[in-house]
Every structure is written in structure tokens, then in C-alpha cells.
Short mmCIF file of C-alpha atoms in Angstrom, two decimals:
data_model
loop_
_atom_site.label_atom_id
_atom_site.label_comp_id
_atom_site.label_asym_id
_atom_site.label_seq_id
_atom_site.Cartn_x
_atom_site.Cartn_y
_atom_site.Cartn_z
CA UNK A 1 -21.23 -14.87 5.40
CA UNK A 2 -21.78 -14.78 1.62
CA UNK A 3 -21.50 -11.77 -0.62
CA UNK A 4 -23.95 -12.31 -3.45
CA UNK A 5 -25.62 -10.42 -6.20
CA UNK A 6 -28.43 -9.53 -3.74
CA UNK A 7 -26.16 -7.46 -1.59
CA UNK A 8 -23.71 -5.94 -4.03
CA UNK A 9 -23.79 -3.64 -7.06
CA UNK A 10 -21.04 -4.48 -9.52
CA UNK A 11 -18.75 -1.73 -10.56
CA UNK A 12 -16.89 -3.73 -13.19
CA UNK A 13 -16.07 -7.20 -14.41
CA UNK A 14 -13.10 -8.86 -12.73
CA UNK A 15 -10.20 -6.47 -12.95
CA UNK A 16 -7.86 -9.21 -14.12
CA UNK A 17 -9.99 -9.34 -17.27
CA UNK A 18 -9.80 -5.53 -17.68
CA UNK A 19 -12.08 -2.83 -16.18
CA UNK A 20 -13.13 -1.74 -19.62
CA UNK A 21 -13.52 -3.77 -22.85
CA UNK A 22 -10.85 -3.34 -25.42
CA UNK A 23 -11.81 -1.28 -28.51
CA UNK A 24 -10.20 -1.42 -31.92
CA UNK A 25 -8.13 1.57 -32.95
CA UNK A 26 -10.19 2.05 -36.07
CA UNK A 27 -13.91 1.37 -35.77
CA UNK A 28 -17.06 2.29 -37.73
CA UNK A 29 -19.39 5.00 -36.45
CA UNK A 30 -21.84 4.10 -33.73
CA UNK A 31 -25.18 2.51 -34.78
CA UNK A 32 -28.35 4.72 -34.56
CA UNK A 33 -30.50 4.34 -31.47
CA UNK A 34 -33.36 1.89 -32.05
CA UNK A 35 -36.89 2.52 -30.78
CA UNK A 36 -37.84 0.19 -27.93
CA UNK A 37 -41.26 -1.27 -27.14
CA UNK A 38 -43.42 0.82 -24.86
CA UNK A 39 -45.27 -2.21 -23.58
CA UNK A 40 -45.25 -2.74 -19.84
CA UNK A 41 -42.68 -5.27 -18.67
CA UNK A 42 -43.40 -7.78 -15.92
CA UNK A 43 -42.29 -6.47 -12.55
CA UNK A 44 -40.93 -9.31 -10.35
CA UNK A 45 -40.94 -9.57 -6.59
CA UNK A 46 -37.89 -7.67 -5.31
CA UNK A 47 -37.42 -10.10 -2.47
CA UNK A 48 -36.83 -13.07 -4.80
CA UNK A 49 -33.39 -13.82 -6.12
CA UNK A 50 -33.09 -13.81 -9.91
CA UNK A 51 -30.55 -15.60 -12.11
CA UNK A 52 -27.02 -14.42 -11.20
CA UNK A 53 -28.28 -13.35 -7.82
CA UNK A 54 -28.57 -17.03 -6.90
CA UNK A 55 -24.84 -17.56 -7.45
CA UNK A 56 -22.68 -16.78 -4.36
CA UNK A 57 -19.21 -15.55 -5.13
CA UNK A 58 -17.24 -14.79 -1.96
CA UNK A 59 -17.57 -16.40 1.50
CA UNK A 60 -16.05 -14.38 4.37
CA UNK A 61 -13.93 -16.50 6.72
CA UNK A 62 -12.50 -13.99 9.18
CA UNK A 63 -10.98 -10.54 9.72
CA UNK A 64 -7.26 -10.15 8.94
CA UNK A 65 -6.88 -6.55 9.99
CA UNK A 66 -7.87 -2.94 9.62
CA UNK A 67 -6.44 0.44 8.50
CA UNK A 68 -7.32 4.10 8.55
CA UNK A 69 -10.20 3.75 6.13
CA UNK A 70 -10.85 0.05 5.59
CA UNK A 71 -11.06 -3.46 7.07
CA UNK A 72 -9.45 -6.49 5.48
CA UNK A 73 -10.95 -10.00 5.40
CA UNK A 74 -9.85 -13.47 4.37
CA UNK A 75 -12.46 -14.97 2.02
CA UNK A 76 -13.01 -17.96 -0.16
CA UNK A 77 -13.62 -17.39 -3.84
CA UNK A 78 -16.37 -19.99 -4.47
CA UNK A 79 -16.07 -19.68 -8.28
CA UNK A 80 -12.29 -19.94 -8.56
CA UNK A 81 -11.88 -22.29 -5.57
CA UNK A 82 -9.21 -20.27 -3.89
CA UNK A 83 -8.51 -17.90 -1.04
CA UNK A 84 -8.70 -14.13 -1.62
CA UNK A 85 -8.43 -10.97 0.48
CA UNK A 86 -11.39 -8.58 0.56
CA UNK A 87 -10.71 -4.96 1.41
CA UNK A 88 -13.88 -3.13 2.50
CA UNK A 89 -13.67 0.68 2.53
CA UNK A 90 -15.54 2.84 5.01
CA UNK A 91 -18.76 4.49 3.79
CA UNK A 92 -18.28 6.81 0.77
CA UNK A 93 -14.52 6.61 1.24
CA UNK A 94 -12.46 9.07 -0.87
CA UNK A 95 -9.38 6.90 -0.37
CA UNK A 96 -11.33 3.86 -1.46
CA UNK A 97 -12.52 5.56 -4.67
CA UNK A 98 -8.98 6.76 -5.31
CA UNK A 99 -7.58 3.27 -4.95
CA UNK A 100 -10.20 1.78 -7.30
CA UNK A 101 -9.50 4.50 -9.91
CA UNK A 102 -5.76 3.84 -9.60
CA UNK A 103 -6.24 0.16 -10.37
CA UNK A 104 -8.45 1.05 -13.27
CA UNK A 105 -5.68 3.23 -14.67
CA UNK A 106 -3.05 0.52 -14.09
CA UNK A 107 -5.24 -1.95 -15.95
CA UNK A 108 -5.38 0.26 -19.04
CA UNK A 109 -1.60 0.04 -19.44
CA UNK A 110 -1.69 -3.49 -20.83
CA UNK A 111 1.11 -6.04 -20.68
CA UNK A 112 4.71 -5.01 -20.10
CA UNK A 113 8.13 -6.59 -19.69
CA UNK A 114 9.00 -4.25 -16.84
CA UNK A 115 9.83 -6.38 -13.79
CA UNK A 116 8.29 -3.84 -11.48
CA UNK A 117 4.81 -4.46 -12.83
CA UNK A 118 4.78 -7.74 -10.93
CA UNK A 119 5.92 -6.22 -7.60
CA UNK A 120 2.83 -4.34 -6.44
CA UNK A 121 -0.38 -5.88 -5.27
CA UNK A 122 -2.93 -6.65 -7.97
CA UNK A 123 -6.69 -6.20 -7.80
CA UNK A 124 -8.81 -9.13 -9.01
CA UNK A 125 -12.26 -7.64 -8.71
CA UNK A 126 -14.14 -4.58 -7.55
CA UNK A 127 -17.71 -4.12 -6.38
CA UNK A 128 -19.90 -1.97 -4.19
CA UNK A 129 -22.09 -2.82 -1.25
CA UNK A 130 -25.12 -0.48 -1.18
CA UNK A 131 -27.27 0.42 1.79
CA UNK A 132 -29.56 3.12 3.02
CA UNK A 133 -26.61 4.64 4.84
CA UNK A 134 -24.29 4.91 1.85
CA UNK A 135 -22.03 2.95 -0.43
CA UNK A 136 -19.13 0.79 0.65
CA UNK A 137 -16.49 0.12 -1.99
CA UNK A 138 -14.65 -3.23 -2.02
CA UNK A 139 -11.50 -4.52 -3.70
CA UNK A 140 -10.56 -8.15 -4.08
CA UNK A 141 -6.86 -8.94 -3.89
CA UNK A 142 -4.63 -12.06 -3.98
CA UNK A 143 -3.89 -12.98 -0.39
CA UNK A 144 -0.50 -11.97 0.95
CA UNK A 145 1.35 -12.75 4.18
CA UNK A 146 2.63 -10.41 6.90
CA UNK A 147 3.88 -6.88 6.43
CA UNK A 148 7.55 -5.93 6.69
CA UNK A 149 6.62 -4.17 9.94
CA UNK A 150 5.30 -7.42 11.51
CA UNK A 151 8.17 -9.49 10.03
CA UNK A 152 10.82 -7.22 11.52
CA UNK A 153 9.04 -7.22 14.84
CA UNK A 154 9.36 -11.01 15.00
CA UNK A 155 13.19 -10.81 14.70
CA UNK A 156 15.24 -10.85 17.88
CA UNK A 157 17.49 -8.00 16.64
CA UNK A 158 14.44 -6.01 15.36
CA UNK A 159 16.37 -5.20 12.17
CA UNK A 160 16.63 -7.10 8.90
CA UNK A 161 19.87 -8.72 7.71
CA UNK A 162 21.75 -6.76 5.03
CA UNK A 163 20.97 -9.35 2.32
CA UNK A 164 17.20 -9.14 2.97
CA UNK A 165 17.33 -5.33 3.08
CA UNK A 166 19.01 -5.23 -0.35
CA UNK A 167 16.54 -7.70 -1.88
CA UNK A 168 13.56 -5.81 -0.42
CA UNK A 169 14.81 -2.48 -1.67
CA UNK A 170 15.45 -3.90 -5.18
CA UNK A 171 11.84 -5.14 -5.32
CA UNK A 172 10.52 -1.81 -3.98
CA UNK A 173 12.60 0.35 -6.40
CA UNK A 174 11.60 -1.80 -9.35
CA UNK A 175 7.91 -1.30 -8.39
CA UNK A 176 8.43 2.43 -7.94
CA UNK A 177 10.25 2.78 -11.26
CA UNK A 178 7.35 1.19 -13.04
CA UNK A 179 4.80 3.31 -11.21
CA UNK A 180 6.76 6.52 -11.73
CA UNK A 181 7.90 6.13 -15.33
CA UNK A 182 5.36 3.87 -17.00
CA UNK A 183 2.17 4.47 -14.97
CA UNK A 184 2.62 8.10 -13.92
CA UNK A 185 1.70 7.24 -10.33
CA UNK A 186 3.26 8.48 -7.08
CA UNK A 187 2.41 6.11 -4.20
CA UNK A 188 2.92 8.77 -1.41
CA UNK A 189 2.49 6.26 1.45
CA UNK A 190 5.59 4.04 1.39
CA UNK A 191 6.11 2.51 4.80
CA UNK A 192 6.74 -0.93 6.37
CA UNK A 193 3.04 -1.65 6.92
CA UNK A 194 2.33 -1.08 3.19
CA UNK A 195 4.95 -3.60 2.02
CA UNK A 196 3.78 -7.16 2.37
CA UNK A 197 5.49 -10.47 1.84
CA UNK A 198 4.01 -13.09 -0.48
CA UNK A 199 2.91 -16.32 1.12
CA UNK A 200 5.47 -19.15 0.99
CA UNK A 201 3.41 -21.64 2.85
CA UNK A 202 -0.26 -21.68 1.67
CA UNK A 203 -1.28 -23.95 4.55
CA UNK A 204 -1.43 -20.94 6.85
CA UNK A 205 -4.63 -19.92 5.07
CA UNK A 206 -6.36 -23.26 5.64
CA UNK A 207 -5.14 -23.14 9.25
CA UNK A 208 -6.69 -19.64 9.63
CA UNK A 209 -10.03 -21.05 8.36
CA UNK A 210 -9.95 -24.04 10.72
CA UNK A 211 -9.08 -21.82 13.71
CA UNK A 212 -11.95 -19.53 12.92
CA UNK A 213 -14.29 -22.50 12.74
CA UNK A 214 -13.13 -24.08 16.02
CA UNK A 215 -12.68 -20.85 17.93
CA UNK A 216 -14.49 -17.88 16.39
CA UNK A 217 -12.79 -14.52 16.87
CA UNK A 218 -14.17 -12.18 19.55
CA UNK A 219 -16.73 -9.62 18.52
CA UNK A 220 -19.13 -7.06 19.95
CA UNK A 221 -22.49 -5.65 18.96
CA UNK A 222 -22.93 -1.89 18.70
CA UNK A 223 -26.48 -1.07 17.71
CA UNK A 224 -27.13 -2.90 14.48
CA UNK A 225 -23.40 -3.44 13.82
CA UNK A 226 -21.02 -6.22 14.76
CA UNK A 227 -17.37 -5.35 15.20
CA UNK A 228 -14.91 -8.23 14.92
CA UNK A 229 -11.43 -8.64 16.37
CA UNK A 230 -8.68 -9.45 13.85
CA UNK A 231 -6.93 -12.81 13.74
CA UNK A 232 -3.33 -13.04 12.65
CA UNK A 233 -2.04 -15.63 10.20
CA UNK A 234 0.05 -18.35 11.72
CA UNK A 235 3.77 -17.59 11.95
CA UNK A 236 5.92 -19.28 9.32
CA UNK A 237 9.51 -19.28 8.22
CA UNK A 238 8.58 -19.45 4.53
CA UNK A 239 8.05 -16.04 2.98
CA UNK A 240 7.85 -14.85 -0.59
CA UNK A 241 9.01 -11.59 -2.25
CA UNK A 242 8.08 -8.14 -0.99
CA UNK A 243 5.07 -6.53 -2.59
CA UNK A 244 4.06 -2.88 -2.52
CA UNK A 245 0.42 -2.41 -1.42
CA UNK A 246 -2.26 0.21 -0.67
CA UNK A 247 -2.89 2.92 -3.29
CA UNK A 248 -5.40 4.85 -1.18
CA UNK A 249 -3.14 7.93 -1.09
CA UNK A 250 -1.67 7.52 -4.58
CA UNK A 251 -1.60 10.49 -6.97
CA UNK A 252 -1.25 10.35 -10.73
CA UNK A 253 -0.86 12.64 -13.66
CA UNK A 254 1.07 15.90 -13.98
CA UNK A 255 -1.08 17.92 -11.60
CA UNK A 256 0.58 19.72 -8.71
CA UNK A 257 -0.59 18.61 -5.30
CA UNK A 258 -0.26 20.37 -1.96
CA UNK A 259 -0.46 19.18 1.56
CA UNK A 260 1.46 16.84 3.85
CA UNK A 261 1.84 13.19 2.93
CA UNK A 262 3.49 10.21 4.70
CA UNK A 263 3.86 9.64 8.39
CA UNK A 264 6.26 12.13 10.05
CA UNK A 265 9.15 9.68 10.27
CA UNK A 266 9.04 9.03 6.51
CA UNK A 267 8.39 12.48 5.06
CA UNK A 268 10.47 14.31 2.47
CA UNK A 269 13.20 14.85 1.45
CA UNK A 270 12.94 11.12 0.64
CA UNK A 271 10.79 8.57 2.37
CA UNK A 272 12.51 5.57 0.71
CA UNK A 273 15.63 6.62 2.52
CA UNK A 274 13.88 6.68 5.87
CA UNK A 275 12.38 3.28 5.21
CA UNK A 276 15.83 1.88 4.42
CA UNK A 277 17.14 3.13 7.72
CA UNK A 278 14.30 1.60 9.66
CA UNK A 279 14.80 -1.78 8.09
CA UNK A 280 18.47 -1.89 8.85
CA UNK A 281 19.17 0.19 11.95
CA UNK A 282 17.93 0.38 15.55
CA UNK A 283 15.35 3.16 15.82
CA UNK A 284 14.08 5.84 13.41
CA UNK A 285 16.36 8.38 11.79
CA UNK A 286 13.85 11.14 12.31
CA UNK A 287 10.97 11.42 14.81
CA UNK A 288 9.31 14.81 14.24
CA UNK A 289 8.03 15.06 17.81
CA UNK A 290 8.43 17.57 20.62
CA UNK A 291 9.27 16.94 24.27
CA UNK A 292 5.65 16.04 24.88
CA UNK A 293 5.74 13.38 22.10
CA UNK A 294 3.39 15.43 19.92
CA UNK A 295 3.92 15.80 16.15
CA UNK A 296 5.99 18.93 15.42
CA UNK A 297 6.99 20.33 12.03
CA UNK A 298 9.65 22.49 13.72
CA UNK A 299 11.32 19.51 15.36
CA UNK A 300 11.07 17.55 12.14
CA UNK A 301 12.82 20.31 10.15
CA UNK A 302 15.50 20.66 12.79
CA UNK A 303 16.30 16.98 12.58
CA UNK A 304 16.42 17.08 8.78
CA UNK A 305 18.81 20.02 8.43
CA UNK A 306 21.28 18.94 11.13
CA UNK A 307 24.75 19.08 9.48
CA UNK A 308 23.11 20.07 6.19
CA UNK A 309 24.89 22.30 3.66
CA UNK A 310 21.54 24.08 3.20
CA UNK A 311 21.11 24.81 6.90
CA UNK A 312 22.01 28.51 6.38
CA UNK A 313 18.69 28.99 4.58
CA UNK A 314 17.01 28.57 7.97
CA UNK A 315 19.23 31.01 9.91
CA UNK A 316 19.07 34.79 10.03
CA UNK A 317 21.87 37.16 8.90
CA UNK A 318 23.54 36.91 12.25
CA UNK A 319 23.55 33.13 12.17
CA UNK A 320 20.68 32.58 14.56
CA UNK A 321 18.27 29.72 13.96
CA UNK A 322 14.99 31.27 12.85
CA UNK A 323 13.00 28.75 14.84
CA UNK A 324 12.91 28.04 18.55
CA UNK A 325 14.00 24.38 18.22
CA UNK A 326 17.55 23.29 18.98
CA UNK A 327 19.37 21.68 16.05
CA UNK A 328 20.55 18.21 17.09
CA UNK A 329 24.28 17.53 16.85
CA UNK A 330 24.49 14.31 14.83
CA UNK A 331 25.26 12.78 11.45
CA UNK A 332 24.69 9.53 9.57
CA UNK A 333 28.16 8.41 10.58
CA UNK A 334 27.46 8.77 14.30
CA UNK A 335 24.05 7.09 14.03
CA UNK A 336 24.91 4.09 11.84
CA UNK A 337 26.11 1.14 13.94
CA UNK A 338 25.40 -1.91 11.90
CA UNK A 339 28.24 -2.04 9.39
CA UNK A 340 32.03 -1.55 9.20
CA UNK A 341 34.58 -0.69 6.58
CA UNK A 342 33.73 -0.56 2.86
CA UNK A 343 30.10 -1.85 3.26
CA UNK A 344 29.43 0.95 5.76
CA UNK A 345 30.86 3.58 3.46
CA UNK A 346 28.81 2.30 0.45
CA UNK A 347 25.64 2.09 2.50
CA UNK A 348 25.91 5.71 3.69
CA UNK A 349 26.63 6.83 0.10
CA UNK A 350 23.49 5.03 -1.02
CA UNK A 351 21.44 6.80 1.61
CA UNK A 352 22.84 10.23 0.74
CA UNK A 353 21.77 9.73 -2.89
CA UNK A 354 18.17 9.86 -1.54
CA UNK A 355 18.58 12.27 1.38
CA UNK A 356 18.97 15.40 -0.68
CA UNK A 357 17.16 18.61 0.12
CA UNK A 358 16.61 19.60 -3.51
CA UNK A 359 14.46 17.19 -5.47
CA UNK A 360 16.48 17.59 -8.64
CA UNK A 361 19.60 16.33 -6.83
CA UNK A 362 17.95 13.11 -5.58
CA UNK A 363 18.53 9.89 -7.50
CA UNK A 364 15.56 8.32 -9.15
CA UNK A 365 14.38 4.74 -8.39
CA UNK A 366 15.98 3.52 -11.68
CA UNK A 367 19.32 5.24 -10.87
CA UNK A 368 19.32 3.74 -7.34
CA UNK A 369 18.94 0.29 -8.75
CA UNK A 370 22.46 0.58 -10.16
CA UNK A 371 23.99 1.60 -6.81
CA UNK A 372 27.16 -0.30 -5.87
CA UNK A 373 25.99 -1.09 -2.30
CA UNK A 374 22.66 -2.43 -3.55
CA UNK A 375 24.42 -4.58 -6.19
CA UNK A 376 27.20 -5.84 -3.91
CA UNK A 377 27.05 -9.49 -2.73
#
């Protein structure tokens, strides 16, 4: 399958060459509008390809996966002679538009020496597929490997070694510090599935292509649509650094936003703290579900305030819990079972710097980067 000028409407030049042309700080006034000829221009056959329409750009190889509002495909960039990942958003997707706008904003920031600027996924291009049914936005990314979620699932212990957890968190916190302080962006959807590992063995991409040629992935036809099954990249022991991805839920600027964000298990007071726990411990710290396994704000709050110094805010004058949910009897010390001695003490102190009820008492990403546990060998 080729994506050509006949099927797409460009939103911008390649993002790596800037969404918008640079303008000098001081420039002369705009030129006056010139009168154009009113003569009729030749109208060509709309079914015939013209000039740049004859140049194919991306060739789809196979489906890598899907998300809540997009599908992801491995493609060949026929102009740059390389593999890329194409993210195709659902029709008229608000998340897709938000992600494109976020990358446009990031691109206006220019070059920087901040290490975190290299630790989130870049966008190489952006275009739009148009049809009678609506518009489908697309982003082109460098191809990455598996997510932290899939990587951890491959391990026998189902948790990451302490050294890998520390390195992963350093990369994540550097990326967040850049986004928060330099870019004015809050990601709002930090979770294992949105942190991907760079590819250490590029041959897995060629293998994917050969496997798709020799044994095409299953698919089904629904009306005039074809729905494809995803194919996973070959397992490898060579992985690159962690990279923060997916800006579909990102917010920027100084506006105040309302509404829930994050999956239940990662919600405030600090989702980076919950992620740290999941990477290093057996099971989630919080679940936010009732006895029927349904999402429950009441159960989530009860888990959060267990042994909290602010718990009295949620009890009446007689000391009775204002909700109907039993407060679990537990603490970080009783739940942590992976470390001993000084490392265990430092790890729990690191977590508590994030797990603070009041936002002003939580440590920032930059402050957390100086934490003794994170910096210890």
C-alpha cells in the first residue's frame, strides 16, 4: 500500500524541518497584493496524477498495534530509504489534533541543551488523509521497539531490576522536566504502555517485513473496510533507552483544566510514583475497583488515604469515615518486598517525595533527579 499525493492532503512540511518557516525578528512591511490575471486557466483531468502526485512517499508494511484512538503501522520511507512508524488517528480525532498541535508547539522551541529534549518521541512528518466520511490525521515517527509494559511482561519475575528502574526513571524525569519547565506541557498519560524502548537491533524491522511478505497477517472485511491483526516485532535482548510517547492527552499553557486523567491505578496524587511501584514491585499499589471489579472513585480514595496524615479530612466530627468504603490497613513498608536495609529505606523515601496529598509538597521532576536512591549505584 502506498500513501501518495493522490490520497493525502499535506498539513505541513516534514516536522523535523519545522512546521512553520523561520521569520527574522525585524522584517519590512508586507508587500501590497498584486492583481492576478482573470483569464481562464486550463482545468486538468482530476483522475490523472500531476507532478508531486506521481512520487510515492510511504509504503505500508504491516500493522504494529492499536490504541484508544489510533492504529500504528510499520512503513518504509521511500525517499529517505528507512523504516518509519505511521500513526493513523480515527476520523476527526480530537486527540489526534491535540497531538499534532503539541508537536507543532514543541517544534517552535528550537534547539536546546536540555537532555530531556531527546527523551520523548519525535514527529518527522504530518499529513491528513481526506475522504467523504471525514479527515484522518497521521503522524510519522521514528520506529521504536516494545513498550515497558511488554518488556516487563517478558521477564520471569515480572518486575524490572533495580538498576533498570533507576535508569528508566532518570530518562523519564529528564523528559518531564523539559516538558514541564521549558515547553509548558503536562503529559497527563504517563504509563508503561506510553514509554517505549529504542531499538537496539534494527534487523527486527527487516524481519517484520519478511514475515509479512511470507505470511501476511490475518484480516477481515467489514463492508468496505479491511481490519488487520497486529504483528509483534521479534523478541530481542538488545534494547535502547526509554522514550516517552503519545501526546494525545497532553495539555499546555497556564489554563486550568478539569476532569479525570490517567488510568485509575496511576491517578493523582502522583502518577510517576505509581509507575515506579509497578516497575519494581509485584502488583499495583492502588486498584480503584470495588468488589465487582468495577472502577470506583470511593475505593480509590480509600486506598490513597490509608495511613495518611490528611485522613481526618475525610472523617466526620465523631471520627466516622464519611464514605461507605472500608479503609485498608496497610502502608508502603508492609507492601514493599523487593529491597532490604538502606536501599529499601531510600526507595521508600523517594516514593514519599511524590506521594504527597498536597501538590505544593510534592517534589518536581528536577528535584527528584537529585534523589539519593536514584543516584545510588
